[in-house]
mmCIF file of C-alpha atoms and ligand atoms in Angstrom:
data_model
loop_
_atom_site.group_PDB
_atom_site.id
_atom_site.type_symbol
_atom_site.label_atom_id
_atom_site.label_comp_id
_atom_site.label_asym_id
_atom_site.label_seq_id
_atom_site.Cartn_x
_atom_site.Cartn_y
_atom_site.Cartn_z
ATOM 1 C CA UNK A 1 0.000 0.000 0.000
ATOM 2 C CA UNK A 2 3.074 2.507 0.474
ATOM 3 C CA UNK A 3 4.495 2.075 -2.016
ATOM 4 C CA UNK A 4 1.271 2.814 -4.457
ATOM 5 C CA UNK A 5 0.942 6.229 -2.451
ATOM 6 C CA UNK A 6 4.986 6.944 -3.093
ATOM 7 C CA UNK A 7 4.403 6.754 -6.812
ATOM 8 C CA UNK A 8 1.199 8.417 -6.532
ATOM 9 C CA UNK A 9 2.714 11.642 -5.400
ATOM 10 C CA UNK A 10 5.698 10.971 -7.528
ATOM 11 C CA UNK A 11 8.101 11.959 -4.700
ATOM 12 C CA UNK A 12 9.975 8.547 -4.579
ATOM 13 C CA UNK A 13 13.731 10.092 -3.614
ATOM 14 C CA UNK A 14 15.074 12.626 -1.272
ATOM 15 C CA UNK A 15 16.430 14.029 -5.070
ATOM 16 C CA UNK A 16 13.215 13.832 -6.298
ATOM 17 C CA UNK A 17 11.994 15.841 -2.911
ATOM 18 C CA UNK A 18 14.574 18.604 -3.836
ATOM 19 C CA UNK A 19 13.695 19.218 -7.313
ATOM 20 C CA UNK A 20 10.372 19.427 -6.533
ATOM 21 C CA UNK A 21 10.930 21.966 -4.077
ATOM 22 C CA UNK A 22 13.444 23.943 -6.109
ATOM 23 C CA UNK A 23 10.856 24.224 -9.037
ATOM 24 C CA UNK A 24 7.947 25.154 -6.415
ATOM 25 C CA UNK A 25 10.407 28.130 -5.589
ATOM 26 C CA UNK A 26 11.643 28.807 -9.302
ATOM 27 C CA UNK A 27 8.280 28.466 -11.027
ATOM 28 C CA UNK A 28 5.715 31.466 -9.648
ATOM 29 C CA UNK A 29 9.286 33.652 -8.860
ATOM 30 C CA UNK A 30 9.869 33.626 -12.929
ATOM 31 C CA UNK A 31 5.893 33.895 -13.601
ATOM 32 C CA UNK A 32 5.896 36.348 -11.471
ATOM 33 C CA UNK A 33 9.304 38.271 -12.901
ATOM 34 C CA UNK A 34 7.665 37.411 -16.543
ATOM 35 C CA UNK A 35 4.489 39.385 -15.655
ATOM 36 C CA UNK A 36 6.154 42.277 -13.808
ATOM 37 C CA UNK A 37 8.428 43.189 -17.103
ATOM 38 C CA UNK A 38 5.326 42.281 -19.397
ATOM 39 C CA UNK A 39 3.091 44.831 -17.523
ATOM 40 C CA UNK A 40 6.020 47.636 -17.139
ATOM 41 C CA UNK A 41 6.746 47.064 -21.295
ATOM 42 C CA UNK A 42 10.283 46.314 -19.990
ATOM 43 C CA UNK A 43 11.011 43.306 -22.100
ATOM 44 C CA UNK A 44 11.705 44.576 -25.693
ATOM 45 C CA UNK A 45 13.400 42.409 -28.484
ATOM 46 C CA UNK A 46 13.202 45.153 -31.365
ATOM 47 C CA UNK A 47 16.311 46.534 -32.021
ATOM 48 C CA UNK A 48 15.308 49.713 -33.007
ATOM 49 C CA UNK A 49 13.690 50.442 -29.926
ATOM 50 C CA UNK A 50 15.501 53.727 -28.444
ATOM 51 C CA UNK A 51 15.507 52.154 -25.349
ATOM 52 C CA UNK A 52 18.098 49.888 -26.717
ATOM 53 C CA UNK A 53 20.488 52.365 -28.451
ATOM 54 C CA UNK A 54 23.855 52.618 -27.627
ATOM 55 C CA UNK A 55 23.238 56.089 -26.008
ATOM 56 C CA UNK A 56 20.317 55.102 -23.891
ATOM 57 C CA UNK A 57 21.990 51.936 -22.672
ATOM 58 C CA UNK A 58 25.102 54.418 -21.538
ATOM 59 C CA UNK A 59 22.747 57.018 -20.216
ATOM 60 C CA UNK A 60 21.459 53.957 -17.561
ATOM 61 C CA UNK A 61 24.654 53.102 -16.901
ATOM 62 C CA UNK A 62 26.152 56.444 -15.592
ATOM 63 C CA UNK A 63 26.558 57.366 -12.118
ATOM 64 C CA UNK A 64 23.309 59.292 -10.524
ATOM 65 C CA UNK A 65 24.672 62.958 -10.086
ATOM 66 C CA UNK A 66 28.538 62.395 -11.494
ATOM 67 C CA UNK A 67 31.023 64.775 -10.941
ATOM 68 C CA UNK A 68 31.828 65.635 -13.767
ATOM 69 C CA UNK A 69 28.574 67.103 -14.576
ATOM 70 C CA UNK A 70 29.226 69.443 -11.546
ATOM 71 C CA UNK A 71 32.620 70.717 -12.649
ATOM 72 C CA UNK A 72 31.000 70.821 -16.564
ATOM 73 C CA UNK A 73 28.871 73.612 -15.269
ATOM 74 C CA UNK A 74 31.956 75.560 -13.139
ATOM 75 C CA UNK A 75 33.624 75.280 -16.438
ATOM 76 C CA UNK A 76 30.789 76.891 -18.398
ATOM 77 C CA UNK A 77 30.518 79.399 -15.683
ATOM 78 C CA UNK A 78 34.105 80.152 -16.036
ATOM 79 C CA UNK A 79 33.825 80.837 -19.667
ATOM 80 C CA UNK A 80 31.029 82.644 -19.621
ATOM 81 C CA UNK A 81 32.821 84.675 -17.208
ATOM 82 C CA UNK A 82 35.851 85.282 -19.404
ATOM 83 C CA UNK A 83 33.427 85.729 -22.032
ATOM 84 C CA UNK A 84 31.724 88.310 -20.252
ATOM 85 C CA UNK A 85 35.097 90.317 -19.276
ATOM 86 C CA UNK A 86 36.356 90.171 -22.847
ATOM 87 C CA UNK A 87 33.593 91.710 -24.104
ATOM 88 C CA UNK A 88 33.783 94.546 -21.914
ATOM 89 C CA UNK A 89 36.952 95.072 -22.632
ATOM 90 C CA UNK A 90 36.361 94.977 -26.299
ATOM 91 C CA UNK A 91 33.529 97.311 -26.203
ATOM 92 C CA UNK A 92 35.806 100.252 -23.947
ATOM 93 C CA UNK A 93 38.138 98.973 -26.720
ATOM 94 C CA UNK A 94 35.627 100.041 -29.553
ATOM 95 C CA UNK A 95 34.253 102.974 -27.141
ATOM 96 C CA UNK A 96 36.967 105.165 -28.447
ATOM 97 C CA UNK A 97 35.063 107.333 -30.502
ATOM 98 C CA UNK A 98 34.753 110.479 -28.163
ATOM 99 C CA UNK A 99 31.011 110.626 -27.854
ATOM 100 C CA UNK A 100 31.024 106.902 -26.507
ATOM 101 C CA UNK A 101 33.547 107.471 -24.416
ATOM 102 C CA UNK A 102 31.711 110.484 -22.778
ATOM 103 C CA UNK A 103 29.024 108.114 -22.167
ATOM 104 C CA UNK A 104 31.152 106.128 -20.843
ATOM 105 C CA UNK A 105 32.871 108.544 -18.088
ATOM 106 C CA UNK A 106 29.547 109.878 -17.278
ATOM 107 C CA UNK A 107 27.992 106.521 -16.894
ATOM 108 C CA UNK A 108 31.412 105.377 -14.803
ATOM 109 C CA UNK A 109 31.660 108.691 -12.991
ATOM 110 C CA UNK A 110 28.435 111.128 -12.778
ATOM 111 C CA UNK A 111 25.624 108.630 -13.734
ATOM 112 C CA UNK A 112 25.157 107.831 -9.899
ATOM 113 C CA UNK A 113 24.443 111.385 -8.820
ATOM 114 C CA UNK A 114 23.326 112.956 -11.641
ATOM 115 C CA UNK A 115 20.969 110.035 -13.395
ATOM 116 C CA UNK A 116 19.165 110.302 -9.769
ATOM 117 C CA UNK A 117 19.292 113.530 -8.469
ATOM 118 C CA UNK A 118 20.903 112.027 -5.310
ATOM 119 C CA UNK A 119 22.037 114.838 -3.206
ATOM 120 C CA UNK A 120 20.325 118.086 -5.298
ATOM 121 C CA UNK A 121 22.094 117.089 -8.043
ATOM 122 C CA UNK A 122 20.557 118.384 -11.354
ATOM 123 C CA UNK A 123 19.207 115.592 -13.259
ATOM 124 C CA UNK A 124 20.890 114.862 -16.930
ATOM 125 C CA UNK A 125 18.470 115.937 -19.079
ATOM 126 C CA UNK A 126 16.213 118.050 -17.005
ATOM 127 C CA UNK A 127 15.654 121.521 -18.302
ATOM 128 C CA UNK A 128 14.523 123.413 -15.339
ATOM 129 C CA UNK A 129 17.627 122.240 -13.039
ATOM 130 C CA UNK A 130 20.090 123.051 -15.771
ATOM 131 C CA UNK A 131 18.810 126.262 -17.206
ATOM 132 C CA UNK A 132 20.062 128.529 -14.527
ATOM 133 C CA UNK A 133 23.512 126.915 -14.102
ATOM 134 C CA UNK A 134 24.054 126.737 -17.873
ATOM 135 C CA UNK A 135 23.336 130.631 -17.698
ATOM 136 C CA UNK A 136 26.332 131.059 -15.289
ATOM 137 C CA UNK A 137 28.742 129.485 -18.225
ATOM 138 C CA UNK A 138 30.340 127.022 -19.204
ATOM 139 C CA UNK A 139 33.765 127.691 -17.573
ATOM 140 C CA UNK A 140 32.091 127.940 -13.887
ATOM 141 C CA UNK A 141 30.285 124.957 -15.287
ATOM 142 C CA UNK A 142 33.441 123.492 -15.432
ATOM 143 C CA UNK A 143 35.153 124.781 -12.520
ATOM 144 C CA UNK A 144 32.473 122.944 -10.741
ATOM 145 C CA UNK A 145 32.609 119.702 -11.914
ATOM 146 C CA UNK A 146 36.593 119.972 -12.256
ATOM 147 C CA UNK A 147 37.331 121.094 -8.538
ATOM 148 C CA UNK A 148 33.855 120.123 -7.057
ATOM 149 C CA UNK A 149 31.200 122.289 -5.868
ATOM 150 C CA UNK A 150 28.851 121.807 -2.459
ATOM 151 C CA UNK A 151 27.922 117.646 -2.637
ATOM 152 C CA UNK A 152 29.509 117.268 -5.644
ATOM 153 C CA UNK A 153 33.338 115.840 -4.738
ATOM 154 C CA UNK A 154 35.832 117.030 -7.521
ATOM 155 C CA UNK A 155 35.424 115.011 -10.819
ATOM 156 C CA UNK A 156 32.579 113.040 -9.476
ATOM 157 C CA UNK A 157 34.865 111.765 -7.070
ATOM 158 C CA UNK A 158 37.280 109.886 -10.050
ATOM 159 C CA UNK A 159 40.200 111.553 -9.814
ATOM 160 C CA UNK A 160 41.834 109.868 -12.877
ATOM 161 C CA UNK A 161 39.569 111.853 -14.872
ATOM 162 C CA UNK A 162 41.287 114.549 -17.303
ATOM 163 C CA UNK A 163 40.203 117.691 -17.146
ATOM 164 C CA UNK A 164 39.377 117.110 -20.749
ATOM 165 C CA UNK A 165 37.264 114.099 -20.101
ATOM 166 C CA UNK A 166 35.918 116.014 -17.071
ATOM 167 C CA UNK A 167 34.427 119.048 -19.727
ATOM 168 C CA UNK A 168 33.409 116.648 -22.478
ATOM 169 C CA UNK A 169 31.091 115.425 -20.217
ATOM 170 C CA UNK A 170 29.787 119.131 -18.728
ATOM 171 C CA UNK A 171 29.361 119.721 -22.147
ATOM 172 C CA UNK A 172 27.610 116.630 -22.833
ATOM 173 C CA UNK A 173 25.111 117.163 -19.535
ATOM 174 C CA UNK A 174 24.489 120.575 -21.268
ATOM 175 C CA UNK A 175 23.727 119.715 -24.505
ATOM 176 C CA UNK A 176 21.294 116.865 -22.935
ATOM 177 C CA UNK A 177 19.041 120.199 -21.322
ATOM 178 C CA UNK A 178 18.770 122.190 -24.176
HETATM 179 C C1 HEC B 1 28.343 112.344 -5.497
HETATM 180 C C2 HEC B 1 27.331 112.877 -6.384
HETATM 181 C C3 HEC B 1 27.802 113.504 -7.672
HETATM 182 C C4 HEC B 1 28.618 112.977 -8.624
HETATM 183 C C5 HEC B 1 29.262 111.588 -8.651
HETATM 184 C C6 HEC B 1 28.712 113.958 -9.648
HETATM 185 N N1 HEC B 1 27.985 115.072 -9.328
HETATM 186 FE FE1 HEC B 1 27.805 116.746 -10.447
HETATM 187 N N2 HEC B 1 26.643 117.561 -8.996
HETATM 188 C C7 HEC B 1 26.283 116.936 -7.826
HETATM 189 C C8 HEC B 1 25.497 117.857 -7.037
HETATM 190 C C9 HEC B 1 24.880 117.570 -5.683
HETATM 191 C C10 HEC B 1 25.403 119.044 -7.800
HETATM 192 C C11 HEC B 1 24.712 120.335 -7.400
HETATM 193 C C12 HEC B 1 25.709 121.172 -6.635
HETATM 194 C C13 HEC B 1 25.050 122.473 -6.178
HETATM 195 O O1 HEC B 1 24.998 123.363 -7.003
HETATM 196 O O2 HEC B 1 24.595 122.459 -5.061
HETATM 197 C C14 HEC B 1 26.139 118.813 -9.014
HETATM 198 C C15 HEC B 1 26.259 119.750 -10.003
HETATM 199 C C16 HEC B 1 26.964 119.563 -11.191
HETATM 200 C C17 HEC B 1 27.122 120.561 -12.208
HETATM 201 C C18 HEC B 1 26.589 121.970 -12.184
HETATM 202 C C19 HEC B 1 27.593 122.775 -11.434
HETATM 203 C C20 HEC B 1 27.198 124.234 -11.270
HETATM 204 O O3 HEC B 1 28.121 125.034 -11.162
HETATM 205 O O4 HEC B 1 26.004 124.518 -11.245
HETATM 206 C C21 HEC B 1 27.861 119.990 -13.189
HETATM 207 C C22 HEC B 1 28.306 120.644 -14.490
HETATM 208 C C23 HEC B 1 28.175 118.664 -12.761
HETATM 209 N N3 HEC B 1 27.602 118.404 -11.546
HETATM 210 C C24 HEC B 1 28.915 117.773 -13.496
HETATM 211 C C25 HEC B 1 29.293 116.533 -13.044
HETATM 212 C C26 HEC B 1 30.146 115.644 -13.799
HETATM 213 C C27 HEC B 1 30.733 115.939 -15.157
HETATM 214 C C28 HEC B 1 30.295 114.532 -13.056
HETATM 215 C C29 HEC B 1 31.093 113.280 -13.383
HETATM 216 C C30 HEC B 1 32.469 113.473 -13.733
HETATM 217 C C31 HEC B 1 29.528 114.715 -11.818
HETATM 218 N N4 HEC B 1 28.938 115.933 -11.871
HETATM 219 C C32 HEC B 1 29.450 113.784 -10.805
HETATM 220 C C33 HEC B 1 26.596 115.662 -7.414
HETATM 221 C C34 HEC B 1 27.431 114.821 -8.124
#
């Protein structure tokens, strides 16, 4: 009797009882696998799926938030930077031609007072506040923004001005209230 229930449950050996127990392990962990990459589309045989290209297989196998990504961008920044400075240069360079460099100088020297009003200042291009100081004249015009006069420091405060540079503007700020 036994023996007819051994072979009915086809378990005779203790190998038998192993493989039988390794494939009731293996079996639903593959079905299972199968199904999981079926329903996330993950299994794909076509080789011209992008998903498969060189680039995308390389782009899965990099680091998560390399390195060299970080010191890509400081790079970048660093040109752009140099970029930025040349270009400055270059255009002071090209500012040469007098009435760009007196926009220059008053930009660089007079803008902060005189763009404003900070202080009383008379505002470039405002009639009223310039009509009575252009009637004094140019040269106390001058003498003022040369040597300084009441909040005004000399020069606008940039000493390495010329005088020239100094009247080119004055006439500049004059010509901008007429
Ligand atoms: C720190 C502020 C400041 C800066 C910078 C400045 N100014 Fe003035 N400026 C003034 C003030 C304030 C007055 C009015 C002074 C007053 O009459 O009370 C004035 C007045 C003047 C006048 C009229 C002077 C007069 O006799 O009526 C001229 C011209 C002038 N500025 C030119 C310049 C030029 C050119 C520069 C740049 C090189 C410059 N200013 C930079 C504050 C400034």
């Amino acid at each position: 009797m036994s023996d007819t229930e051994e072979n009915s449950s086809g378990i005779g050996t203790p190998a038998q009882l192993i493989s039988i127990i390794v494939a009731a392990f293996v079996f639903p962990v593959t079905i299972v696998v199968l199904l999981a990459q079926l329903a996330s589309g993950g299994i794909s045989l076509d080789k011209d799926d992008p998903s498969l290209s060189a680039e995308a297989i390389t782009k899965r196998l990099k680091p998560v938030g390399s390195l060299v990504l970080a010191s890509a961008s400081q790079q970048a920044d660093a040109k752009l930077k140099k970029d930025v400075g040349q270009a400055v240069t270059e255009l002071s360079d090209i500012a040469t031609s007098d009435a760009d460099k007196v926009k220059v100088v008053y930009t660089t020297s007079c803008a902060a007072c005189h763009t404003s009003g900070a202080a009383g200042a008379p505002k470039l291009g405002d009639k009223n506040a310039w009509a009575p100081r252009i009637k004094s004249g140019n040269d106390t015009l001058y003498n003022s923004a040369i040597n300084g006069k009441k909040a005004m420091p000399a020069k606008g405060g940039n000493v390495n001005l010329s005088d020239v540079d100094v009247k080119a503007v004055v006439d500049y700020m004059v010509s901008q209230a007429k």
